[in-house]
Short mmCIF file of C-alpha atoms and ligand atoms in Angstrom, two decimals:
data_model
loop_
_atom_site.label_atom_id
_atom_site.label_comp_id
_atom_site.label_asym_id
_atom_site.label_seq_id
_atom_site.Cartn_x
_atom_site.Cartn_y
_atom_site.Cartn_z
CA MET M 16 65.70 -15.40 -12.72
CA ILE M 17 63.07 -17.64 -14.12
CA ASP M 18 63.59 -21.38 -14.70
CA GLU M 19 63.81 -22.30 -18.40
CA LYS M 20 60.92 -24.76 -18.01
CA LEU M 21 58.74 -21.97 -16.66
CA GLN M 22 59.61 -19.27 -19.19
CA PRO M 23 57.13 -20.59 -21.81
CA ILE M 24 54.36 -20.39 -19.21
CA LEU M 25 55.14 -16.74 -18.58
CA ASN M 26 55.30 -16.08 -22.34
CA GLU M 27 51.88 -17.65 -22.78
CA VAL M 28 50.42 -15.59 -19.91
CA MET M 29 51.83 -12.43 -21.48
CA ASN M 30 50.45 -13.23 -24.94
CA ARG M 31 47.08 -14.27 -23.70
CA ASN M 32 46.72 -11.26 -21.41
CA ALA M 33 48.40 -8.66 -23.59
CA GLY M 34 48.97 -5.26 -22.00
CA GLU M 35 47.99 -6.37 -18.50
CA GLN M 36 51.26 -5.22 -16.94
CA GLU M 37 50.36 -5.71 -13.26
CA PHE M 38 49.12 -9.24 -13.94
CA HIS M 39 52.36 -10.08 -15.77
CA GLN M 40 54.34 -8.65 -12.84
CA ALA M 41 52.46 -10.74 -10.27
CA VAL M 42 52.77 -13.97 -12.29
CA LYS M 43 56.46 -13.39 -13.02
CA GLU M 44 57.26 -12.96 -9.35
CA VAL M 45 55.57 -16.24 -8.47
CA LEU M 46 57.13 -18.17 -11.36
CA GLU M 47 60.56 -16.92 -10.29
CA SER M 48 59.99 -18.75 -7.01
CA LEU M 49 58.68 -21.99 -8.48
CA GLY M 50 61.85 -23.25 -10.21
CA ARG M 51 62.95 -24.85 -6.95
CA VAL M 52 59.56 -26.57 -6.56
CA ILE M 53 59.45 -28.22 -9.95
CA ALA M 54 63.07 -29.32 -9.54
CA LYS M 55 61.91 -31.23 -6.44
CA ARG M 56 58.51 -32.27 -7.82
CA PRO M 57 58.38 -32.30 -11.63
CA TYR M 58 54.83 -33.68 -11.27
CA TYR M 59 53.45 -30.13 -10.98
CA ALA M 60 54.97 -29.10 -14.31
CA ASP M 61 54.16 -32.39 -16.05
CA ASN M 62 50.49 -32.01 -15.14
CA ALA M 63 50.22 -28.35 -16.14
CA LEU M 64 49.28 -27.30 -12.63
CA ILE M 65 51.13 -24.01 -13.00
CA GLU M 66 49.42 -23.16 -16.31
CA ARG M 67 46.07 -24.05 -14.77
CA LEU M 68 46.72 -21.79 -11.82
CA CYS M 69 47.60 -18.85 -14.07
CA GLU M 70 44.31 -19.03 -15.96
CA PRO M 71 41.29 -17.69 -14.04
CA GLU M 72 38.36 -20.09 -13.83
CA ARG M 73 35.91 -17.37 -14.92
CA GLN M 74 36.03 -13.65 -15.79
CA ILE M 75 32.91 -11.53 -15.73
CA ILE M 76 32.77 -8.03 -17.23
CA PHE M 77 29.55 -6.03 -17.13
CA ARG M 78 27.96 -2.65 -17.65
CA VAL M 79 26.99 -0.65 -14.58
CA PRO M 80 24.48 2.07 -15.45
CA TRP M 81 23.33 4.48 -12.72
CA ILE M 82 21.83 7.94 -12.36
CA ASP M 83 23.78 10.76 -10.69
CA ASP M 84 22.35 13.55 -8.54
CA ASN M 85 21.83 15.74 -11.61
CA GLY M 86 19.65 13.11 -13.25
CA GLN M 87 22.40 12.20 -15.73
CA VAL M 88 22.92 8.58 -16.74
CA GLN M 89 26.43 7.38 -15.94
CA ILE M 90 28.08 4.22 -17.23
CA ASN M 91 30.86 2.33 -15.49
CA ARG M 92 32.39 -1.05 -16.05
CA GLY M 93 32.15 -3.84 -13.46
CA PHE M 94 34.43 -6.85 -13.04
CA ARG M 95 34.61 -10.08 -11.11
CA VAL M 96 37.47 -12.46 -11.76
CA GLN M 97 36.76 -15.84 -10.15
CA PHE M 98 40.30 -17.04 -10.08
CA ASN M 99 40.46 -20.33 -8.27
CA SER M 100 38.01 -22.37 -6.22
CA ALA M 101 40.08 -25.45 -5.38
CA LEU M 102 40.22 -24.61 -1.67
CA GLY M 103 36.79 -23.06 -1.19
CA PRO M 104 34.39 -20.50 -2.65
CA TYR M 105 36.06 -17.61 -4.50
CA LYS M 106 36.97 -15.02 -1.89
CA GLY M 107 38.37 -11.54 -2.28
CA GLY M 108 37.49 -7.89 -2.19
CA ILE M 109 35.86 -5.39 -4.49
CA ARG M 110 37.75 -2.25 -5.49
CA PHE M 111 36.15 0.99 -6.67
CA HIS M 112 38.83 3.21 -8.22
CA PRO M 113 39.23 4.91 -11.60
CA SER M 114 42.39 2.87 -12.29
CA VAL M 115 40.49 -0.44 -12.20
CA ASN M 116 40.63 -2.56 -15.36
CA VAL M 117 40.63 -6.28 -16.05
CA GLY M 118 44.44 -6.54 -15.65
CA ILE M 119 44.37 -4.95 -12.21
CA ILE M 120 41.55 -7.22 -11.07
CA LYS M 121 43.34 -10.26 -12.50
CA PHE M 122 46.59 -9.45 -10.67
CA LEU M 123 44.65 -8.97 -7.46
CA GLY M 124 42.73 -12.22 -7.95
CA PHE M 125 45.95 -14.10 -8.63
CA GLU M 126 47.62 -12.71 -5.49
CA GLN M 127 44.46 -13.42 -3.51
CA THR M 128 44.54 -17.10 -4.46
CA PHE M 129 48.00 -17.53 -2.90
CA LYS M 130 47.20 -15.31 0.06
CA ASN M 131 44.03 -17.18 0.88
CA ALA M 132 45.84 -20.51 0.62
CA LEU M 133 48.46 -19.23 3.08
CA THR M 134 45.80 -18.47 5.69
CA GLY M 135 45.02 -22.19 5.92
CA MET M 136 41.30 -21.35 5.75
CA PRO M 137 38.83 -22.95 3.28
CA ILE M 138 38.70 -20.10 0.77
CA GLY M 139 39.50 -19.87 -2.94
CA GLY M 140 40.61 -16.67 -4.67
CA GLY M 141 38.77 -13.95 -6.57
CA LYS M 142 38.59 -10.20 -6.94
CA GLY M 143 36.19 -7.65 -8.35
CA GLY M 144 35.64 -3.99 -8.82
CA SER M 145 34.77 -1.09 -11.02
CA ASP M 146 36.34 2.01 -12.52
CA PHE M 147 33.74 4.02 -10.57
CA ASN M 148 35.33 6.89 -8.64
CA PRO M 149 33.57 7.39 -5.30
CA ARG M 150 35.55 10.60 -4.62
CA GLY M 151 33.20 13.58 -4.48
CA ARG M 152 30.10 11.43 -4.96
CA SER M 153 27.16 11.88 -2.58
CA ASP M 154 25.98 9.11 -0.34
CA ARG M 155 22.92 8.58 -2.53
CA GLU M 156 25.06 8.34 -5.66
CA VAL M 157 27.25 5.71 -4.00
CA MET M 158 24.11 3.83 -2.99
CA ARG M 159 22.64 3.86 -6.50
CA PHE M 160 25.95 2.77 -7.95
CA CYS M 161 26.27 -0.13 -5.47
CA GLN M 162 22.70 -1.24 -6.20
CA SER M 163 23.32 -1.26 -9.94
CA PHE M 164 26.65 -3.06 -9.51
CA MET M 165 24.98 -5.76 -7.42
CA SER M 166 22.02 -6.06 -9.79
CA GLU M 167 24.36 -7.84 -12.18
CA LEU M 168 26.86 -9.35 -9.76
CA HIS M 169 24.33 -11.10 -7.49
CA ARG M 170 23.72 -13.95 -9.96
CA HIS M 171 27.39 -14.93 -9.74
CA LEU M 172 27.61 -14.92 -5.93
CA GLY M 173 26.55 -17.12 -3.02
CA GLU M 174 27.96 -18.24 0.30
CA TYR M 175 29.16 -21.47 -1.35
CA THR M 176 30.11 -19.84 -4.66
CA ASP M 177 31.76 -16.45 -4.34
CA VAL M 178 32.04 -14.17 -1.30
CA PRO M 179 33.25 -10.61 -1.94
CA ALA M 180 34.39 -8.05 0.65
CA GLY M 181 35.91 -4.56 0.57
CA ASP M 182 39.12 -3.21 -0.91
CA ILE M 183 40.18 0.31 -1.96
CA GLY M 184 37.05 2.52 -2.18
CA VAL M 185 34.79 -0.12 -0.66
CA GLY M 186 34.16 -0.08 3.10
CA GLY M 187 31.31 -0.72 5.49
CA ARG M 188 28.94 1.71 3.78
CA GLU M 189 29.32 0.14 0.33
CA ILE M 190 29.13 -3.42 1.70
CA GLY M 191 25.86 -2.44 3.42
CA TYR M 192 24.32 -1.15 0.19
CA MET M 193 25.48 -4.21 -1.76
CA PHE M 194 24.19 -6.58 0.91
CA GLY M 195 20.84 -4.75 0.87
CA GLN M 196 20.51 -5.18 -2.87
CA TYR M 197 21.59 -8.82 -2.79
CA LYS M 198 19.03 -9.55 -0.08
CA ARG M 199 16.30 -7.80 -2.03
CA LEU M 200 17.04 -9.59 -5.31
CA THR M 201 17.40 -13.06 -3.86
CA ASN M 202 14.86 -12.78 -1.05
CA LYS M 203 17.39 -14.43 1.23
CA TYR M 204 19.13 -13.20 4.35
CA GLU M 205 22.32 -14.93 3.30
CA ALA M 206 24.82 -13.24 5.61
CA GLY M 207 27.72 -15.41 4.42
CA VAL M 208 27.62 -13.97 0.89
CA LEU M 209 29.63 -10.85 1.77
CA THR M 210 32.14 -10.06 4.50
CA GLY M 211 33.05 -6.79 6.11
CA LYS M 212 29.40 -6.32 7.05
CA ALA M 213 28.15 -4.19 9.94
CA LEU M 214 27.79 -6.07 13.24
CA PHE M 215 23.98 -6.03 13.06
CA HIS M 216 24.10 -7.74 9.64
CA GLY M 217 26.35 -10.52 10.91
CA GLY M 218 29.69 -8.76 10.53
CA SER M 219 32.70 -9.79 12.59
CA ARG M 220 34.30 -7.80 15.33
CA ALA M 221 37.91 -6.88 14.45
CA ARG M 222 37.32 -7.27 10.70
CA ARG M 223 37.89 -3.54 10.14
CA GLU M 224 41.13 -3.65 12.12
CA ALA M 225 42.27 -7.03 10.83
CA THR M 226 44.45 -6.22 7.80
CA GLY M 227 46.46 -3.53 9.60
CA TYR M 228 46.68 -5.42 12.89
CA GLY M 229 47.65 -8.58 11.02
CA ALA M 230 50.41 -6.88 9.04
CA THR M 231 51.82 -5.47 12.27
CA TYR M 232 51.72 -8.88 13.97
CA PHE M 233 53.58 -10.32 10.99
CA VAL M 234 56.31 -7.66 11.10
CA GLU M 235 56.60 -8.01 14.88
CA ARG M 236 57.32 -11.72 14.47
CA MET M 237 59.71 -11.05 11.61
CA LEU M 238 61.60 -8.50 13.73
CA ALA M 239 61.78 -11.08 16.53
CA THR M 240 63.87 -13.36 14.27
CA ARG M 241 66.60 -10.72 14.70
CA GLY M 242 65.87 -10.12 18.38
CA GLU M 243 64.14 -6.81 17.62
CA THR M 244 60.76 -5.26 18.49
CA PHE M 245 58.73 -2.19 17.44
CA GLU M 246 59.60 -0.46 20.72
CA GLY M 247 60.86 3.07 19.99
CA LYS M 248 61.17 2.44 16.24
CA ARG M 249 60.23 5.13 13.75
CA THR M 250 57.68 3.64 11.37
CA VAL M 251 56.38 5.12 8.14
CA VAL M 252 52.96 3.89 6.98
CA SER M 253 51.82 5.02 3.55
CA GLY M 254 48.09 5.46 2.99
CA SER M 255 45.41 6.56 5.43
CA GLY M 256 42.65 4.10 4.58
CA ASN M 257 41.49 1.17 6.60
CA VAL M 258 44.74 -0.79 6.31
CA ALA M 259 47.03 2.14 7.17
CA ILE M 260 44.94 3.41 10.09
CA TYR M 261 44.86 0.07 11.91
CA THR M 262 48.50 -0.62 11.13
CA MET M 263 49.32 2.66 12.86
CA GLU M 264 47.09 1.75 15.79
CA LYS M 265 48.83 -1.58 16.40
CA VAL M 266 52.33 -0.16 15.83
CA LEU M 267 51.57 2.47 18.51
CA GLU M 268 50.32 -0.27 20.82
CA PHE M 269 53.62 -2.12 20.29
CA GLY M 270 55.54 1.01 21.31
CA GLY M 271 56.54 2.25 17.84
CA ILE M 272 56.45 5.87 16.66
CA ILE M 273 54.50 6.81 13.52
CA ALA M 274 56.64 9.30 11.63
CA ALA M 275 54.45 9.83 8.56
CA CYS M 276 51.36 8.74 6.65
CA SER M 277 49.84 9.78 3.31
CA ASP M 278 46.91 9.91 0.94
CA SER M 279 46.89 10.14 -2.84
CA ASN M 280 47.53 13.91 -2.74
CA GLY M 281 50.53 14.06 -0.40
CA TYR M 282 52.00 13.04 2.92
CA VAL M 283 52.17 14.32 6.46
CA VAL M 284 55.25 14.23 8.68
CA ASP M 285 54.73 14.99 12.34
CA ASP M 286 57.75 15.74 14.54
CA ASN M 287 55.69 14.66 17.56
CA GLY M 288 54.50 11.45 15.95
CA ILE M 289 51.27 11.19 13.94
CA ASP M 290 48.13 11.89 15.98
CA LEU M 291 46.07 8.86 15.00
CA ASP M 292 42.82 10.14 16.51
CA LEU M 293 43.07 13.17 14.26
CA VAL M 294 43.73 11.03 11.17
CA LYS M 295 40.70 8.90 12.08
CA GLU M 296 38.55 12.00 12.53
CA ILE M 297 39.61 13.38 9.12
CA LYS M 298 39.40 10.12 7.17
CA GLU M 299 36.72 8.05 8.89
CA VAL M 300 34.33 10.74 10.14
CA ARG M 301 34.69 13.60 7.66
CA ARG M 302 35.82 11.51 4.63
CA GLY M 303 38.27 14.41 4.10
CA ARG M 304 41.82 14.90 2.84
CA LEU M 305 45.02 14.60 4.86
CA SER M 306 46.00 18.18 3.93
CA GLU M 307 43.56 19.23 6.68
CA TYR M 308 45.81 17.57 9.29
CA VAL M 309 48.36 20.37 9.51
CA LYS M 310 45.75 23.10 10.08
CA LEU M 311 44.15 21.11 12.86
CA ARG M 312 47.34 19.84 14.48
CA GLY M 313 49.50 22.98 14.43
CA ALA M 314 53.25 23.17 15.15
CA GLY M 315 55.45 20.20 14.29
CA ALA M 316 53.25 18.89 11.48
CA HIS M 317 54.21 19.31 7.82
CA TYR M 318 52.25 18.48 4.70
CA ILE M 319 54.27 17.71 1.57
CA GLU M 320 52.36 17.63 -1.66
CA ASP M 321 55.03 16.58 -4.13
CA GLY M 322 57.60 13.97 -3.35
CA SER M 323 57.80 10.54 -1.84
CA ILE M 324 56.84 9.53 1.68
CA TRP M 325 59.73 7.05 1.51
CA ASP M 326 62.19 9.94 1.86
CA VAL M 327 61.17 10.13 5.53
CA PRO M 328 63.83 8.25 7.59
CA CYS M 329 62.48 5.18 9.41
CA ALA M 330 63.43 1.80 10.80
CA VAL M 331 60.24 0.11 9.60
CA ALA M 332 58.32 0.86 6.38
CA MET M 333 54.77 -0.37 5.90
CA PRO M 334 53.49 0.49 2.41
CA SER M 335 49.71 0.32 2.82
CA ALA M 336 48.31 2.40 -0.03
CA THR M 337 48.35 0.68 -3.44
CA GLN M 338 50.31 -1.34 -6.02
CA ASN M 339 53.74 -0.16 -7.20
CA GLU M 340 53.80 2.81 -4.82
CA LEU M 341 57.34 2.04 -3.60
CA THR M 342 59.94 2.12 -6.40
CA GLY M 343 63.61 1.20 -6.72
CA ARG M 344 64.52 4.82 -6.06
CA ASP M 345 62.44 4.77 -2.87
CA ALA M 346 64.01 1.48 -1.77
CA LYS M 347 67.52 2.96 -2.18
CA ARG M 348 66.55 5.95 -0.08
CA LEU M 349 65.04 3.76 2.64
CA ILE M 350 68.14 1.56 2.71
CA THR M 351 70.45 4.60 2.93
CA ASN M 352 68.32 5.83 5.83
CA GLY M 353 68.79 2.52 7.64
CA VAL M 354 65.45 0.74 7.18
CA MET M 355 65.45 -2.62 8.95
CA ALA M 356 62.10 -4.14 7.94
CA VAL M 357 59.44 -3.64 5.27
CA GLY M 358 55.94 -5.09 5.65
CA GLU M 359 53.49 -4.76 2.79
CA GLY M 360 49.99 -3.85 3.98
CA ALA M 361 48.81 -3.17 0.42
CA ASN M 362 48.81 -5.65 -2.46
CA MET M 363 52.12 -5.58 -4.40
CA PRO M 364 53.09 -2.05 -3.28
CA SER M 365 56.82 -2.58 -3.94
CA THR M 366 58.06 -2.75 -7.53
CA PRO M 367 60.21 -5.82 -8.40
CA ASP M 368 63.45 -3.80 -8.38
CA ALA M 369 62.56 -2.40 -4.93
CA VAL M 370 62.03 -5.94 -3.59
CA LYS M 371 65.38 -7.06 -4.97
CA LEU M 372 67.18 -4.07 -3.46
CA PHE M 373 65.69 -4.77 -0.03
CA GLN M 374 66.59 -8.44 -0.17
CA ASP M 375 70.13 -7.79 -1.42
CA ALA M 376 70.64 -5.27 1.39
CA GLY M 377 69.52 -7.83 4.01
CA VAL M 378 66.37 -5.88 4.91
CA LEU M 379 63.60 -8.07 6.33
CA PHE M 380 60.90 -8.03 3.65
CA ALA M 381 57.33 -9.32 4.09
CA PRO M 382 55.36 -9.57 0.84
CA GLY M 383 51.72 -8.46 0.84
CA LYS M 384 50.29 -11.87 0.10
CA ALA M 385 51.62 -13.03 3.46
CA ALA M 386 51.72 -9.85 5.53
CA ASN M 387 48.27 -8.50 4.66
CA ALA M 388 46.45 -11.84 4.80
CA GLY M 389 44.90 -10.97 8.17
CA GLY M 390 42.02 -9.15 6.50
CA VAL M 391 40.84 -12.03 4.41
CA ALA M 392 41.58 -14.50 7.23
CA THR M 393 39.21 -12.54 9.45
CA SER M 394 36.70 -12.54 6.59
CA ALA M 395 36.90 -16.33 6.77
CA LEU M 396 36.25 -16.04 10.53
CA GLU M 397 33.21 -13.89 9.67
CA MET M 398 31.97 -16.66 7.33
CA GLN M 399 32.51 -19.14 10.14
CA GLN M 400 30.44 -16.99 12.54
CA ASN M 401 27.70 -16.60 9.91
CA ALA M 402 27.56 -20.34 9.25
CA SER M 403 27.08 -21.03 12.96
CA ARG M 404 24.92 -17.91 13.53
CA ASP M 405 27.37 -16.87 16.20
CA SER M 406 29.06 -13.59 17.08
CA TRP M 407 32.45 -13.69 18.75
CA THR M 408 33.98 -11.13 21.09
CA PHE M 409 36.67 -8.76 19.86
CA GLU M 410 39.23 -10.55 22.04
CA LYS M 411 38.40 -14.00 20.70
CA THR M 412 38.56 -12.79 17.10
CA GLU M 413 41.80 -10.90 17.58
CA THR M 414 43.39 -13.85 19.34
CA ARG M 415 42.54 -16.08 16.35
CA LEU M 416 43.91 -13.42 13.99
CA ALA M 417 47.18 -13.22 15.92
CA GLU M 418 47.54 -17.03 15.82
CA ILE M 419 46.83 -17.12 12.08
CA MET M 420 49.45 -14.42 11.40
CA ARG M 421 52.01 -16.26 13.49
CA ASP M 422 51.30 -19.45 11.54
CA ILE M 423 51.57 -17.68 8.18
CA HIS M 424 54.88 -16.13 9.22
CA ASP M 425 56.25 -19.44 10.38
CA ARG M 426 55.02 -21.34 7.31
CA CYS M 427 56.73 -18.82 5.02
CA ALA M 428 59.95 -18.90 7.04
CA GLU M 429 60.02 -22.71 7.24
CA THR M 430 59.30 -23.10 3.53
CA ALA M 431 62.10 -20.66 2.69
CA ASP M 432 64.47 -22.75 4.87
CA GLU M 433 63.31 -25.99 3.30
CA TYR M 434 63.98 -24.67 -0.20
CA GLY M 435 67.43 -23.36 0.65
CA ALA M 436 66.65 -19.64 0.91
CA PRO M 437 66.48 -18.79 4.62
CA GLY M 438 64.89 -15.41 5.34
CA ASP M 439 63.36 -15.11 1.85
CA TYR M 440 59.70 -14.54 2.71
CA VAL M 441 58.81 -13.92 -0.95
CA LEU M 442 59.98 -17.37 -1.96
CA GLY M 443 58.48 -18.94 1.17
CA ALA M 444 55.06 -17.34 0.60
CA ASN M 445 54.95 -18.17 -3.09
CA ILE M 446 55.96 -21.80 -2.63
CA ALA M 447 53.81 -22.49 0.43
CA GLY M 448 50.76 -20.88 -1.24
CA PHE M 449 51.39 -22.64 -4.53
CA VAL M 450 51.83 -26.12 -3.07
CA ARG M 451 48.57 -25.90 -1.12
CA VAL M 452 46.52 -24.76 -4.12
CA ALA M 453 48.24 -27.16 -6.55
CA GLU M 454 47.60 -30.15 -4.29
CA ALA M 455 43.95 -29.20 -3.87
CA MET M 456 43.52 -28.69 -7.62
CA ASP M 457 45.24 -31.92 -8.49
CA ALA M 458 43.03 -33.95 -6.14
CA LEU M 459 39.94 -32.63 -7.97
CA GLY M 460 41.12 -34.11 -11.27
CA VAL M 461 41.60 -32.19 -14.50
CA ILE M 462 38.73 -29.72 -14.22
N1 LIG Q 527 40.64 -6.84 -0.09
C1 LIG Q 527 41.25 -7.57 0.97
C2 LIG Q 527 42.50 -8.28 0.46
O1 LIG Q 527 43.16 -7.75 -0.43
C3 LIG Q 527 40.29 -8.46 1.74
C4 LIG Q 527 39.56 -9.48 0.96
C5 LIG Q 527 38.48 -10.23 1.75
O2 LIG Q 527 38.32 -10.01 2.94
O3 LIG Q 527 37.80 -11.04 1.12
O4 LIG Q 527 42.89 -9.31 0.92
#
């Protein structure tokens, strides 16, 4: 339910951003949490801080021309939505996927603003990307695309202005090519302009692992509120990208069992528990498809092409693929199968009806903007290392990450208590993130 004072704000967002369904969904969820805040502090509503927060500071859309291996000219569309810079330079990843459009980037930039505020680090929110599909493209094609993308984007970036990183379809290789082009165009070795870099370019140890590790730390702490741990628990992790792989790694370290994982073609169930080294080999080394897993693994492994990974019984579900991948139907199935906790590794992977079903059933539910904040938090640690020209050990970086995740968990839980909704991490994350950004915006004046 949305407060009657906030309904006009949502209406305006929907009119102004017509057809951008994911953006509407993300804004609606936050506004549903803010009724309790404006009841306590009408100041935020009276000074249009919510409206201001829903309108990106700047939106850049550009043409990305490049030449494929056959000598054909290809045209894609590039985006960067610089959502909010009240707390620091715009910060957020770049996504290369055919589904990318301005509405997707806007929803991601909006979520990022709250997520980044929750980390407690000095970073604003932004997001970028392109409808470029890297699947099946050669290394040289990816390089030429990244160079063209950065040829436009570079003028909008800077370590004090806007600091992109990776997201779906953008990993270490793409960041390297973009950093190379940025460096060439600006004639500056400005390491702090991008995060997720290779170690020899000033990248941070544990950045690759950070989102998945962080989400697992969050769920571990959430389970602890009910006296539970991962030990012996069947866990299903959707996806098999960077977030999913390092979620699985940390869950295994905590004594959990990985029952299944997936890619966009299907999912794998392994009666003996997923062999993570094999998944890494297929995805990270060969850049292949998960369907290869069964051939290589043999007995006990099953590949299911049609159907939902959420039909696989588990105690913990960690959706780590993409937005709206877990529906109301999936939530019902998970609840029937006795799920105890859900931690979102991806951004907004559960549909609103799925979230409601989990909460009504008393399932512990960690929203992405809190649970997956470990990636961007470690990006902020990378910026810190770049600013001081330092390079921390893996242990030091992971220790900081674990502390940050514990703090985010506790801030969400305490805020939920304070606003009369104990255990509601959605409300806690939305309010805690909102208050921090709103206060920072307000102190800057009406700008
Ligand atoms: N794309 C990641 C996210 O959704 C990381 C962003 C970053 O490190 O800047 O939070």
